[in-house]
Structures are given as C-alpha cells and as structure tokens.
PDB file of C-alpha atoms in Angstrom:
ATOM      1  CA  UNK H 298      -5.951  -9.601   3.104  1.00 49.00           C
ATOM      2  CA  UNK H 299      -4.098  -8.955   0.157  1.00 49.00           C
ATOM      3  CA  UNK H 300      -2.511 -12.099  -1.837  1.00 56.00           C
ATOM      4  CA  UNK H 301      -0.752 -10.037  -4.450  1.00 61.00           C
ATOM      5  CA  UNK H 302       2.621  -8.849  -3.114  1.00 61.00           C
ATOM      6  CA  UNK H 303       2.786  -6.564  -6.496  1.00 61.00           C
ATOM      7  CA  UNK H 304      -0.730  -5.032  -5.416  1.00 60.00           C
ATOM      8  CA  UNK H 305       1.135  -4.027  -1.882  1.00 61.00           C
ATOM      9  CA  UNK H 306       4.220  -2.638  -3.946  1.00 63.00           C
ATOM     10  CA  UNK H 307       2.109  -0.557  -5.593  1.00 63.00           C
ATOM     11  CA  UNK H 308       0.167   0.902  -2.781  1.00 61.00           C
ATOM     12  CA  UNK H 309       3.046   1.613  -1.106  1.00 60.00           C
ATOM     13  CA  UNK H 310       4.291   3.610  -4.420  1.00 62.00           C
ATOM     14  CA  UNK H 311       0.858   5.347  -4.348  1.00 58.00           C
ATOM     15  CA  UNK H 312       1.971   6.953  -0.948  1.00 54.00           C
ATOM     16  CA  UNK H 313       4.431   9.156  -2.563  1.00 56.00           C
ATOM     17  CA  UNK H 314       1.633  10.395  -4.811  1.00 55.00           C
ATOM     18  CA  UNK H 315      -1.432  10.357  -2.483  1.00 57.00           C
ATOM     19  CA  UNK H 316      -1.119   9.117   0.767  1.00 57.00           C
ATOM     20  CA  UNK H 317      -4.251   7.676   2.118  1.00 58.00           C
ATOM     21  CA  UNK H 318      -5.080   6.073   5.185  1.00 58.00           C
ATOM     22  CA  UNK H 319      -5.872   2.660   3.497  1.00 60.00           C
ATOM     23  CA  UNK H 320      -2.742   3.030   1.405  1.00 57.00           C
ATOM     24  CA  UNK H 321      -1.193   3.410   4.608  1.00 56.00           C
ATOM     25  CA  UNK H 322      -2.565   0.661   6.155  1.00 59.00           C
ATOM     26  CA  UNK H 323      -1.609  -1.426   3.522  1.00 59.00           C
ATOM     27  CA  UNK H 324       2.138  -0.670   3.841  1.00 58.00           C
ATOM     28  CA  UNK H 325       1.757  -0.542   7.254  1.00 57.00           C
ATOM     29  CA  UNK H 326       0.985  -4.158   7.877  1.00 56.00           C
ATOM     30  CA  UNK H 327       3.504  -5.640   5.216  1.00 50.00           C
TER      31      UNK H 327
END
C-alpha cells in the first residue's frame, strides 16, 4: 500500500516511541 519506502522507515522508527498495531503492520509486511 505504501509507495514511500521513507514513510515505512519512519513507521517503523515510530515503534520505539508508540507502538501501534498499524505501525506494526506496516513494519510487519516490509
């Protein structure tokens, strides 16, 4: 779904933070 690989590098980040279950999902599937 998501095009932007920088968009994924910073969800990913954004689990150290908050992790969230679409956050996870996110880094999950990349």
């Amino acid at each position: 779904m998501i095009h932007e690989q920088r968009w994924t590098y910073l969800s990913c980040r954004l689990l150290d933070y908050e992790p969230k279950p679409f956050e996870l999902n996110v880094c999950a599937m990349t």
